[in-house]
Amino acid sequence: MNDTNIKTEQILEEIRNVKRNPINKKTDSEIESFVKDLMGKMTLEEKVGQLYQTSHDGSAVSGPSFDSSRNNILIKQGAIGSMLGMINQVDMFRLQKMAVEETRLGIPLFFGNDVIHGHRTGFPQNIAMACSFDEDTVYKASKYSAFEASHCGITMTYSPMVDIVRDPRWGRVTESNGEDTFLSSNLARAYVKGYQQDDLTSYDTLAACVKHYVAYGLAEGGREYNTVDLSERMLREHYLKPFKAAVDAGVESVMTSFNIYNGVPATINKFLLRDVLKGEMKFDGFIISDYTSSGETIAHKVAKDEKDVARKSITAGLDHEMMSTTYSDYLVELVRDGEIEESLIDDSCARILKFKYKVGLFDNPYKNIYPNPSEFFLLEETRQAALEVSKNSIVMLKNEMNVLPLKGKKVTLVGPLANETKVIGAWGGITDHLDCVTLLQGLQNYDVDVNYIKGAEYFELINSDLELIEQSVNDSDVVIMAIGEEQWMSGECNARADITIPEAQVELARKISEMGKPVVGIVFAGRPLIMTDIEQYFSSILYAWFLGTESGNALASTLIGENNPSAKLVMSFPHSIGQIPVYYNALNTGRPFIKENPEPYRSVYRDIPNEPFYEFGYGLSYSDFKYDNITFSKVEDGILIEFDITNKSEFDGTEITQVYIEAMWFSVSRPNNELKGYKRISLLANETRREQILVKNDDFKHYNAELVNTTEGVDYIVKLAKSSSNIIKKEKFNIK
Ligand code: BGC
């Protein structure tokens, strides 16, 4: 063994000897007095040190370069508060030991990381999970992700991402809950509860950090990091609400976004951070910048130099700086020169220390560091959870003549994604694509008689396969074609101007459809793709998004009918790129287009309809759900909708029933439909049940012209619906 190996072995032995006694939950007063006492002993330099997060493994994509030996020096000086993106337990232990044993006050580091949709076991992309319209599904995914990651040294995850998104060209729609703020707020709560379990001292949980605060999803043209412009009313009505939900659910941290709001980058925007988040929302955790976003305010041309960045950021209320070093480099000087009050630093430092104390790092700084984290990875229970979550995330968009489920049919399987293991999607944590069950493997696991011939790469036909495909199709009952985009094509910095399905794949679909057998399209994508050209060639379509480790099993079980698809779209699908942005709750114009009376000089395109190709809330099931005896009544808490729902089929199934409201008039323009209620209703084959959904009085409110959140006492139509444009029944009410 060489020296390094001996050292590593020694550290592993120390990690094996870490005692993992239960840690008591802390009361607010315990936290207060602990932090007060500790801060009483700290120098200004040490306090500033707590405000800096850096990385250790050279993973910086932009910003200051650093080498890991620099971290050793800084940690010993107490000049680093937390580490980003580490997963190597030996390194983590070594740095933590340095912080605890070789600094004056022994303050532990915390370890932040991006655990976005699974850590080692890949859960579906967040946009896919959102299509379940199900808090339990999201809760389950985040609980299991937290279990794996919390045994891998990680203290905090940079999740959930709750940006409201309307532009599928933006690569990061894949991390989001889609276009609706009501749904995203409910899911934000579920993520936070799932990760944190209301028990941060547990060895199985992660602290959550909600991001990106705020309105990042509005990046112009969908181009990454692009500029944003919106009114304060829109901000409050759509963009702030999921953050408020996360704060109310007890989220420990908030990450700022890269964009500007009202001309000022979010990271140094005092209105957003100090007035709204810490003031109005009473957020008492800490605010962290995004990766070098504070330093980037110089490129935004709103800070003169790094010293100016530090002054503006701390004044605005930013507590923890990720990767940029303006706090480390200038805060002490700014205080000494009397340019800022030390109390600003005290407040930020106290927030970080409270967090560290609350999660039990002062009780056991090594609490999450394990000698062999892989013992906790990919456990059968976790894979089962991933399978369930994946099943709940698949959206069926078409099923002509009930081609699906397959029921013993002989299948020819084609397409670039048919036997692809890379189906985790962006931000895959430490997943290994080789663990992923491909569609082909899934079909084989479920004993489907399948013959696989690739037929096309993403952008190129494999001409030599065409004859083989034809022979196979002649001998099959049905063709399954797995198409879409490669997993790396969405995610951060993967904006695309062209989100149509590549021509080679459309061409293959056309050729195969001419062979005369029904074709089932399975679309893998991190975003809504333009389906307009290819849709006609398919009898049935499942939108798979990227489903993660259990992808192939979830799809196969759905194809054969063991799982009945239930998810519905959380983002509208455009007809063409020129229709973007298209979203269900857009405002009317003064000249709305009326299909039944298509007058000229109306707000309409000449070449495509105004409606999206697939609307928000749309999705099919093998079951046919029938609604009867629908009543709407005014009750004390709001409007109660009651209905009988029948599963008219031989399949057990789940329907996502939705409720929208429409204000008849108001002091500001409001959409025709605003989602204000939904319910996942599972029914056995042919079962009927009486169900109810309540729209709460407060949910009729809207920010009016004076920015007051009010119903304005106007008339509202309440609508029971299957999707945002499939309304079953409606009734009018006056809401005070
Ligand atoms: C992303 C964040 C992420 C951070 C740390 C940034 O580039 O915008 O979402 O949490 O990196 O990895």
XYZ file of C-alpha atoms and ligand atoms in Angstrom:
748
model
C 0.000 0.000 0.000
C 1.296 3.457 -0.824
C 0.929 6.452 1.506
C -2.328 7.624 -0.012
C -3.893 4.203 0.323
C -2.792 3.924 3.944
C -4.284 7.341 4.664
C -7.524 6.441 2.927
C -7.729 3.206 4.881
C -7.120 5.101 8.140
C -9.898 7.556 7.322
C -12.272 4.759 6.381
C -11.549 3.139 9.731
C -12.382 6.420 11.447
C -15.607 6.667 9.469
C -16.486 3.107 10.490
C -16.043 4.156 14.104
C -18.399 7.145 13.891
C -21.111 6.737 16.537
C -24.560 7.387 15.177
C -26.559 8.039 18.294
C -30.009 9.553 17.845
C -29.861 13.354 17.858
C -32.502 15.298 19.751
C -34.638 17.771 17.867
C -33.783 21.312 18.925
C -36.263 23.819 20.247
C -36.207 27.391 18.937
C -34.864 28.696 22.212
C -32.082 26.094 22.294
C -31.088 27.112 18.779
C -31.194 30.825 19.642
C -29.070 30.518 22.733
C -26.560 28.135 21.166
C -25.985 30.465 18.232
C -25.844 33.579 20.390
C -23.271 32.000 22.608
C -21.148 30.788 19.687
C -21.301 34.076 17.823
C -20.179 35.857 20.950
C -16.850 34.106 20.512
C -16.452 34.663 16.775
C -14.245 37.196 15.047
C -15.564 39.158 12.094
C -13.373 37.044 9.810
C -14.830 33.831 11.190
C -18.363 35.096 10.731
C -17.638 36.016 7.117
C -16.124 32.558 6.636
C -19.502 30.981 7.307
C -20.950 32.827 4.323
C -18.803 31.115 1.698
C -19.532 27.927 -0.219
C -16.953 26.457 -2.528
C -16.382 23.231 -4.378
C -13.596 20.727 -3.967
C -13.237 18.646 -7.066
C -12.636 21.209 -9.749
C -16.176 20.906 -11.037
C -16.510 24.662 -11.510
C -17.963 25.375 -14.915
C -17.436 29.096 -14.731
C -16.187 31.666 -12.313
C -13.079 31.639 -10.189
C -10.667 28.803 -10.631
C -9.512 27.099 -7.469
C -7.451 24.175 -6.385
C -8.365 21.842 -3.592
C -5.200 22.542 -1.606
C -6.514 26.098 -1.236
C -9.555 24.645 0.532
C -7.321 23.028 3.172
C -5.845 26.388 4.051
C -9.167 28.192 4.057
C -10.967 25.555 6.087
C -8.284 25.689 8.783
C -8.756 29.459 8.905
C -12.498 28.977 9.366
C -13.014 30.732 6.041
C -15.389 28.223 4.424
C -18.935 27.533 5.588
C -19.993 24.750 3.260
C -18.946 22.583 0.329
C -20.756 22.075 -2.953
C -21.157 18.896 -4.946
C -18.964 16.507 -2.940
C -19.714 12.801 -2.771
C -16.357 11.264 -1.916
C -16.771 10.184 1.698
C -13.049 10.091 2.453
C -12.559 13.656 1.235
C -15.676 14.828 3.017
C -14.563 13.265 6.275
C -11.078 14.730 5.936
C -12.365 18.257 5.344
C -14.957 17.993 8.069
C -12.340 16.782 10.523
C -10.170 19.731 9.608
C -13.060 22.123 10.225
C -13.956 20.510 13.534
C -10.513 19.764 14.950
C -8.177 22.277 13.422
C -10.095 25.526 13.702
C -10.388 27.735 16.744
C -14.119 27.144 17.240
C -14.608 23.786 15.551
C -17.608 24.825 13.473
C -18.590 21.998 11.095
C -19.110 22.402 7.361
C -22.338 21.438 5.667
C -22.423 19.666 2.306
C -24.822 20.859 -0.402
C -25.581 18.950 -3.582
C -28.085 18.651 -6.397
C -30.344 15.730 -5.616
C -33.036 16.628 -8.092
C -34.906 13.465 -9.039
C -33.054 10.725 -7.244
C -29.503 10.273 -6.072
C -28.306 6.790 -7.026
C -31.689 5.411 -8.007
C -33.062 7.555 -10.817
C -36.624 8.744 -10.394
C -38.453 10.365 -13.333
C -37.655 13.889 -14.401
C -39.500 16.383 -12.234
C -41.804 17.502 -15.033
C -42.826 13.862 -15.466
C -43.514 13.402 -11.764
C -45.591 16.590 -11.792
C -47.842 14.994 -14.435
C -49.055 12.635 -11.714
C -50.789 15.653 -10.148
C -49.974 13.788 -6.984
C -48.357 15.041 -3.811
C -47.886 11.460 -2.571
C -45.914 10.520 -5.684
C -43.567 13.471 -5.331
C -43.302 12.936 -1.576
C -42.318 9.321 -2.130
C -39.640 10.202 -4.699
C -38.099 12.865 -2.486
C -38.211 10.708 0.641
C -36.304 7.887 -1.061
C -33.883 10.301 -2.738
C -33.181 11.814 0.672
C -32.528 8.385 2.127
C -29.841 7.577 -0.447
C -28.241 11.020 -0.438
C -28.242 11.459 3.342
C -26.132 8.296 3.543
C -23.688 9.807 1.112
C -22.547 12.735 3.218
C -25.054 15.255 1.894
C -26.767 17.691 4.251
C -28.830 19.764 1.859
C -30.282 19.249 -1.603
C -30.762 22.053 -4.094
C -34.313 21.015 -4.762
C -37.209 21.546 -5.352
C -37.045 23.701 -8.447
C -40.384 25.478 -8.683
C -39.892 27.875 -11.582
C -43.131 28.353 -13.504
C -42.370 27.544 -17.143
C -44.074 28.490 -20.362
C -41.384 28.022 -22.950
C -40.358 24.470 -23.872
C -37.275 25.751 -25.670
C -35.820 26.370 -22.211
C -33.896 23.229 -21.254
C -34.746 23.538 -17.594
C -38.488 22.991 -17.983
C -37.519 19.387 -17.281
C -36.677 20.249 -13.664
C -39.950 22.051 -13.086
C -43.534 21.295 -12.118
C -44.810 22.871 -15.318
C -46.820 25.970 -16.105
C -49.323 26.204 -13.286
C -48.675 27.876 -9.972
C -51.455 26.157 -7.984
C -50.131 22.692 -8.832
C -46.504 23.732 -8.430
C -47.226 25.154 -4.974
C -48.791 21.894 -3.811
C -45.894 19.894 -5.206
C -43.353 22.282 -3.665
C -44.841 21.470 -0.274
C -44.675 17.735 -1.011
C -41.005 17.915 -2.027
C -40.035 19.803 1.115
C -41.964 17.427 3.378
C -40.549 14.420 1.524
C -36.917 15.492 1.846
C -37.114 16.927 5.336
C -39.763 14.640 6.916
C -40.168 17.396 9.522
C -37.114 15.852 11.163
C -33.783 17.313 10.174
C -31.805 15.597 12.909
C -32.734 12.217 11.431
C -30.007 10.259 9.672
C -32.349 9.611 6.747
C -33.404 13.093 5.697
C -32.058 16.031 3.722
C -32.651 19.716 4.187
C -34.290 21.268 1.130
C -33.388 24.427 -0.757
C -36.103 25.768 -3.048
C -34.944 27.438 -6.263
C -34.549 29.551 -8.360
C -35.903 32.655 -6.710
C -37.515 34.002 -8.889
C -39.061 34.116 -12.397
C -36.095 32.342 -14.017
C -38.628 30.323 -16.040
C -39.509 33.445 -17.985
C -36.085 33.705 -19.650
C -36.739 35.461 -22.964
C -36.945 33.144 -25.960
C -36.191 30.206 -23.657
C -32.497 31.050 -23.916
C -30.557 29.981 -20.816
C -29.735 32.705 -18.267
C -31.577 35.231 -20.422
C -33.220 38.405 -19.292
C -36.695 38.554 -17.792
C -39.265 41.312 -17.563
C -42.572 41.065 -15.745
C -44.906 43.143 -13.635
C -45.049 42.878 -9.875
C -48.617 41.657 -10.215
C -47.582 38.746 -12.432
C -44.717 38.053 -10.056
C -47.070 37.789 -7.119
C -49.850 35.996 -8.959
C -47.783 33.280 -10.618
C -44.127 33.187 -9.670
C -43.878 33.778 -5.922
C -46.595 31.391 -4.799
C -44.666 28.102 -5.003
C -41.837 29.713 -3.017
C -44.303 30.836 -0.371
C -45.648 27.270 -0.223
C -42.130 25.904 0.278
C -41.375 28.500 2.956
C -44.609 27.655 4.775
C -43.674 23.967 4.585
C -40.440 24.766 6.438
C -37.863 24.789 3.643
C -34.432 25.535 5.118
C -32.931 27.504 2.258
C -33.803 29.487 -0.869
C -31.516 29.801 -3.903
C -31.583 32.969 -5.952
C -31.947 32.873 -9.734
C -29.634 34.085 -12.476
C -32.136 36.516 -14.006
C -32.978 40.108 -13.290
C -36.228 41.308 -11.790
C -37.173 44.905 -12.453
C -33.702 45.480 -13.842
C -31.834 44.155 -10.810
C -30.381 40.610 -10.661
C -32.319 38.468 -8.204
C -29.152 37.754 -6.210
C -28.737 41.389 -5.222
C -32.386 42.387 -5.389
C -33.287 43.846 -2.025
C -36.987 43.970 -2.829
C -37.056 40.228 -3.583
C -34.757 39.048 -0.806
C -35.162 41.347 2.145
C -38.586 42.860 1.589
C -40.561 39.956 0.143
C -38.789 36.759 1.218
C -37.420 37.639 4.634
C -40.024 40.337 5.272
C -43.456 39.429 3.927
C -42.921 35.663 3.839
C -41.045 35.717 7.171
C -38.467 33.287 5.819
C -36.052 32.563 8.653
C -33.676 30.156 6.871
C -30.755 31.289 4.733
C -30.588 32.545 1.160
C -27.856 31.144 -1.071
C -26.811 32.546 -4.442
C -26.790 30.340 -7.499
C -23.421 29.245 -8.866
C -21.366 32.479 -9.223
C -24.580 34.474 -9.724
C -23.393 37.195 -7.367
C -20.138 37.745 -9.267
C -22.110 37.767 -12.517
C -23.878 40.960 -11.512
C -20.829 42.747 -12.918
C -21.631 41.303 -16.366
C -25.237 42.383 -15.814
C -23.745 45.873 -15.478
C -25.318 46.578 -12.120
C -22.176 46.271 -10.003
C -18.992 48.223 -10.543
C -16.579 45.648 -9.202
C -16.437 42.729 -6.778
C -16.418 44.959 -3.732
C -19.589 46.578 -5.014
C -21.073 43.092 -5.528
C -20.348 42.185 -1.903
C -21.882 45.420 -0.623
C -24.988 45.070 -2.772
C -25.489 41.370 -2.039
C -25.233 41.611 1.739
C -27.409 44.700 1.783
C -30.008 42.917 -0.344
C -30.088 40.002 2.098
C -28.003 37.287 0.421
C -26.607 35.087 3.208
C -24.423 32.476 1.533
C -22.331 32.956 -1.593
C -21.980 29.933 -3.895
C -18.583 29.867 -5.635
C -18.077 33.626 -6.029
C -15.629 35.024 -3.496
C -16.798 38.590 -3.112
C -17.888 38.035 0.507
C -14.622 36.346 1.447
C -12.604 39.004 -0.301
C -14.406 42.197 0.683
C -16.904 41.951 3.549
C -14.355 42.414 6.308
C -12.914 45.454 4.565
C -16.386 46.905 3.970
C -17.195 46.649 7.682
C -13.817 48.028 8.770
C -14.232 50.983 6.408
C -17.667 51.661 7.848
C -19.369 51.059 4.517
C -21.726 48.383 5.849
C -22.982 47.500 9.303
C -21.534 44.384 10.956
C -25.081 43.498 11.978
C -25.770 42.482 8.364
C -23.045 39.865 8.597
C -24.234 38.803 12.029
C -27.699 38.157 10.691
C -26.475 36.045 7.755
C -23.983 34.146 9.890
C -26.613 33.415 12.528
C -28.887 31.943 9.869
C -26.184 29.542 8.680
C -25.197 28.524 12.208
C -28.821 27.965 13.196
C -29.129 25.646 10.245
C -26.028 23.690 11.168
C -27.164 23.343 14.763
C -30.712 22.425 13.797
C -29.626 19.549 11.512
C -27.418 18.133 14.250
C -23.996 18.884 12.784
C -22.751 20.206 16.117
C -23.909 16.953 17.760
C -22.313 14.803 15.084
C -20.433 16.544 12.271
C -19.963 13.210 10.506
C -23.576 12.182 10.805
C -24.112 11.612 7.078
C -20.664 10.316 6.176
C -20.578 6.518 5.790
C -17.741 4.131 4.945
C -19.747 2.482 2.193
C -22.738 4.552 1.035
C -23.496 2.041 -1.693
C -25.016 -0.233 0.970
C -27.920 2.199 0.956
C -28.243 2.506 -2.815
C -30.696 0.861 -5.185
C -32.400 -1.100 -2.419
C -35.302 -3.222 -3.579
C -37.736 -0.950 -1.719
C -36.269 2.127 -3.400
C -36.454 0.579 -6.863
C -40.061 -0.394 -6.203
C -40.786 3.193 -5.221
C -39.095 4.404 -8.411
C -41.201 1.972 -10.444
C -44.433 3.188 -8.850
C -43.499 6.827 -9.348
C -42.559 6.150 -12.974
C -45.869 4.445 -13.663
C -47.698 7.472 -12.287
C -45.714 9.795 -14.574
C -46.480 8.338 -18.033
C -48.967 10.340 -20.098
C -51.025 8.615 -22.788
C -51.768 11.123 -25.549
C -53.561 8.945 -28.072
C -55.099 5.464 -28.240
C -57.093 4.970 -31.424
C -59.110 1.787 -31.675
C -57.699 0.741 -28.308
C -54.460 -0.554 -29.800
C -53.172 -0.438 -26.242
C -52.909 -2.375 -24.028
C -51.065 -4.957 -26.065
C -52.608 -8.158 -24.671
C -50.381 -10.911 -26.021
C -49.539 -9.138 -29.279
C -46.373 -9.776 -31.237
C -44.244 -6.657 -31.365
C -41.603 -5.152 -33.642
C -39.645 -2.598 -31.625
C -37.732 0.173 -33.404
C -36.216 3.585 -32.803
C -33.173 5.272 -31.305
C -34.536 5.040 -27.754
C -35.800 1.466 -27.888
C -32.769 -0.033 -26.199
C -31.273 3.130 -24.714
C -30.013 3.096 -21.125
C -29.503 6.861 -21.008
C -33.031 7.678 -19.913
C -32.395 9.466 -16.612
C -32.378 12.970 -18.030
C -30.650 16.054 -16.713
C -29.351 16.290 -13.129
C -29.090 12.563 -12.660
C -27.137 12.803 -9.397
C -24.795 9.825 -9.211
C -27.093 7.506 -11.106
C -25.452 5.058 -13.480
C -27.238 4.694 -16.784
C -26.221 1.055 -16.853
C -28.729 0.422 -14.054
C -31.569 1.673 -16.234
C -33.983 -0.840 -17.612
C -34.363 -0.093 -21.314
C -37.688 -0.369 -23.074
C -36.538 -3.559 -24.807
C -35.436 -5.115 -21.504
C -38.707 -4.028 -19.903
C -40.750 -5.726 -22.621
C -38.676 -8.870 -22.221
C -39.092 -8.725 -18.432
C -42.852 -8.682 -18.996
C -42.639 -11.608 -21.450
C -43.677 -9.655 -24.513
C -42.819 -11.376 -27.800
C -40.590 -8.653 -29.215
C -38.202 -8.311 -32.135
C -35.891 -5.261 -31.946
C -34.332 -3.515 -34.942
C -33.049 0.002 -34.359
C -33.994 1.610 -37.691
C -32.750 5.108 -36.896
C -30.282 7.050 -34.821
C -31.528 10.369 -33.439
C -30.716 12.282 -36.601
C -30.168 9.585 -39.225
C -32.085 6.719 -40.764
C -30.323 3.346 -40.721
C -31.268 2.434 -44.276
C -29.857 -1.071 -44.048
C -32.425 -1.847 -41.298
C -35.473 -0.935 -43.358
C -35.889 -4.240 -45.128
C -35.467 -6.180 -41.901
C -38.051 -3.959 -40.264
C -40.508 -4.595 -43.063
C -40.094 -8.381 -42.740
C -40.501 -8.185 -38.995
C -43.552 -5.914 -39.226
C -45.242 -8.341 -41.630
C -44.837 -10.975 -38.969
C -46.009 -8.737 -36.054
C -49.312 -7.403 -34.754
C -48.015 -4.034 -33.753
C -44.944 -1.792 -34.004
C -43.571 0.150 -31.050
C -41.412 3.081 -32.002
C -39.261 4.738 -29.331
C -38.380 8.271 -30.398
C -37.531 11.675 -29.006
C -34.500 13.608 -27.865
C -31.302 12.450 -26.206
C -31.274 12.915 -22.457
C -28.563 15.572 -22.576
C -30.636 17.763 -24.899
C -32.634 19.202 -22.017
C -31.455 20.511 -18.662
C -29.336 23.496 -17.697
C -27.790 25.248 -20.638
C -29.646 23.055 -23.112
C -31.983 25.579 -24.616
C -32.963 24.612 -28.147
C -34.487 26.810 -30.801
C -35.767 23.792 -32.716
C -37.822 21.401 -30.620
C -39.369 19.431 -33.442
C -38.797 15.680 -33.620
C -35.731 15.131 -35.826
C -36.577 14.525 -39.483
C -34.999 11.028 -39.572
C -37.367 9.859 -36.857
C -40.413 11.358 -38.578
C -39.326 9.683 -41.801
C -38.984 6.298 -40.093
C -42.447 6.704 -38.548
C -43.903 7.545 -41.964
C -42.282 4.548 -43.635
C -43.401 2.188 -40.892
C -46.957 3.501 -40.824
C -47.147 2.636 -44.536
C -46.446 -0.992 -43.666
C -50.028 -1.291 -42.514
C -49.738 -2.290 -38.878
C -50.706 -0.093 -35.931
C -47.759 1.907 -34.605
C -47.376 2.895 -30.966
C -45.120 5.906 -30.440
C -43.209 6.238 -27.190
C -41.687 9.651 -26.808
C -38.689 10.240 -24.562
C -37.970 13.899 -23.905
C -37.136 16.366 -21.183
C -39.583 18.905 -22.557
C -42.727 19.072 -24.672
C -41.603 18.432 -28.251
C -43.523 19.517 -31.322
C -45.584 16.441 -32.155
C -47.495 17.954 -35.065
C -45.715 16.169 -37.939
C -45.286 12.769 -36.368
C -48.574 12.340 -34.527
C -50.473 11.190 -37.648
C -48.294 8.088 -38.015
C -49.153 6.684 -34.596
C -52.291 4.908 -33.434
C -51.238 5.318 -29.813
C -48.761 7.577 -28.066
C -47.220 7.374 -24.622
C -45.199 10.394 -23.521
C -42.494 8.884 -21.343
C -40.390 11.970 -20.604
C -37.288 10.448 -18.959
C -38.351 7.958 -16.341
C -35.049 6.981 -14.749
C -33.810 3.641 -13.491
C -37.084 1.739 -13.803
C -37.985 3.287 -17.153
C -38.383 0.122 -19.244
C -40.336 -1.760 -16.578
C -42.749 1.135 -16.052
C -43.335 1.468 -19.789
C -43.717 -2.255 -20.408
C -46.167 -2.670 -17.557
C -48.180 0.204 -19.030
C -48.023 -1.182 -22.580
C -49.366 -4.559 -21.526
C -52.062 -3.022 -19.319
C -50.775 -4.070 -15.923
C -50.494 -0.347 -15.264
C -53.251 1.911 -16.535
C -51.853 5.322 -17.567
C -53.163 8.154 -15.426
C -50.866 11.172 -15.727
C -51.907 14.415 -17.406
C -49.833 17.142 -18.997
C -48.525 19.991 -16.869
C -47.263 21.978 -19.856
C -49.087 22.828 -23.045
C -47.637 21.336 -26.224
C -47.250 23.875 -29.032
C -48.381 23.274 -32.602
C -45.207 24.807 -33.891
C -42.245 26.730 -32.582
C -43.871 29.996 -33.646
C -46.733 29.415 -31.210
C -44.431 29.562 -28.167
C -45.266 30.623 -25.528
C -48.602 28.870 -25.391
C -50.094 28.127 -21.975
C -53.559 27.397 -20.715
C -54.054 30.417 -18.494
C -53.126 33.105 -21.025
C -55.178 36.281 -20.922
C -57.932 37.068 -23.379
C -57.387 39.846 -25.906
C -60.036 42.464 -26.647
C -60.663 40.537 -29.839
C -60.680 36.887 -28.893
C -60.999 34.496 -31.812
C -64.287 32.602 -31.823
C -64.119 29.391 -33.843
C -67.848 29.302 -34.544
C -67.710 32.872 -35.877
C -64.290 33.337 -37.500
C -64.435 37.066 -38.237
C -61.400 38.888 -39.610
C -59.410 41.247 -37.377
C -59.393 38.790 -34.517
C -56.444 37.603 -32.442
C -55.495 34.508 -34.389
C -52.750 32.931 -36.474
C -53.553 32.352 -40.125
C -51.691 29.054 -40.263
C -52.348 27.327 -36.950
C -55.094 27.336 -34.313
C -54.732 29.383 -31.133
C -55.117 26.283 -28.990
C -52.104 24.147 -28.193
C -51.610 20.767 -29.861
C -52.161 19.095 -26.488
C -53.548 21.180 -23.688
C -52.636 21.488 -20.028
C -54.364 18.809 -17.986
C -54.797 16.457 -20.967
C -54.073 12.749 -20.729
C -55.879 9.483 -21.486
C -56.539 6.234 -19.664
C -57.507 2.724 -20.715
C -60.619 3.383 -18.672
C -63.461 5.623 -19.705
C -64.550 7.802 -16.792
C -68.126 9.005 -16.663
C -69.408 11.823 -14.468
C -73.026 11.960 -13.213
C -75.122 13.839 -10.671
C -72.763 16.800 -10.559
C -73.713 19.465 -8.042
C -72.052 22.742 -7.098
C -72.872 24.300 -3.754
C -71.739 27.248 -1.748
C -70.422 26.117 1.641
C -68.730 28.062 4.386
C -65.182 27.365 3.148
C -65.815 27.859 -0.567
C -67.527 26.078 -3.434
C -68.043 22.363 -3.108
C -68.382 20.248 -6.231
C -69.805 16.773 -5.764
C -70.155 14.113 -8.427
C -70.533 10.425 -9.114
C -67.628 9.072 -11.100
C -67.745 5.693 -12.814
C -64.883 3.726 -14.284
C -66.638 2.310 -17.355
C -64.094 -0.311 -18.284
C -62.649 -3.646 -17.405
C -59.458 -2.012 -16.106
C -58.814 -0.575 -12.667
C -57.860 3.011 -13.332
C -57.169 6.499 -12.036
C -58.700 9.742 -13.255
C -57.324 13.196 -12.462
C -60.407 15.353 -12.109
C -59.752 19.069 -12.316
C -61.565 22.237 -11.262
C -61.005 25.589 -12.940
C -62.485 28.974 -12.147
C -63.205 31.947 -14.376
C -63.739 35.464 -13.040
C -66.460 37.127 -15.131
C -64.811 40.534 -14.731
C -62.232 42.040 -12.411
C -60.143 45.191 -12.056
C -57.368 43.493 -14.037
C -57.600 40.996 -16.858
C -57.819 37.385 -15.720
C -57.625 34.134 -17.681
C -60.595 32.073 -18.809
C -59.387 29.159 -16.747
C -57.397 29.042 -13.528
C -56.729 25.641 -11.929
C -57.955 25.716 -8.335
C -58.577 22.083 -7.491
C -57.827 18.557 -8.623
C -58.072 15.048 -7.318
C -56.594 11.709 -8.339
C -59.438 9.258 -8.109
C -58.646 5.552 -8.312
C -61.527 3.239 -9.152
C -61.770 -0.484 -9.678
C -63.119 -1.678 -13.024
C -66.771 -0.664 -13.301
C -66.765 0.960 -9.860
C -68.819 4.094 -9.157
C -68.110 6.451 -6.272
C -69.382 9.788 -5.009
C -66.475 12.226 -4.794
C -66.019 15.886 -3.945
C -63.574 18.721 -4.562
C -63.605 21.987 -2.651
C -62.406 25.278 -4.101
C -61.485 27.352 -1.090
C -62.711 30.944 -0.775
C -59.122 32.186 -0.695
C -58.378 30.473 -3.992
C -60.740 32.817 -5.851
C -58.489 35.725 -4.898
C -56.201 37.441 -7.358
C -53.817 40.391 -7.165
C -55.858 43.309 -8.410
C -54.832 46.650 -9.880
C -53.701 47.889 -6.442
C -51.825 44.624 -5.783
C -54.401 43.609 -3.206
C -55.151 39.893 -3.146
C -58.949 39.857 -3.284
C -62.020 38.277 -4.907
C -63.425 41.769 -5.582
C -66.826 40.220 -4.858
C -67.442 39.460 -8.521
C -69.165 36.543 -10.270
C -67.143 33.420 -10.937
C -67.820 30.368 -13.050
C -66.648 27.178 -11.408
C -65.910 24.341 -13.829
C -65.521 20.614 -13.336
C -63.158 19.348 -16.022
C -61.106 16.528 -17.470
C -58.518 18.991 -18.808
C -58.144 22.743 -19.217
C -60.262 22.632 -22.364
C -62.523 19.682 -21.643
C -65.106 21.116 -19.271
C -67.808 18.738 -18.089
C -70.091 21.091 -16.194
C -69.998 24.635 -14.815
C -71.970 26.955 -12.592
C -71.879 30.629 -11.676
C -71.396 32.020 -8.143
C -70.828 35.380 -6.599
C -67.831 35.222 -4.276
C -67.411 37.930 -1.657
C -27.770 25.664 -11.191
C -28.427 25.306 -9.888
C -27.617 24.296 -9.125
C -26.226 24.864 -8.926
C -25.307 23.982 -8.101
C -26.300 26.011 -11.017
O -25.657 26.114 -12.236
O -28.451 26.741 -11.780
O -29.733 24.839 -10.126
O -28.227 23.992 -7.916
O -25.639 25.077 -10.195
O -24.942 22.854 -8.779
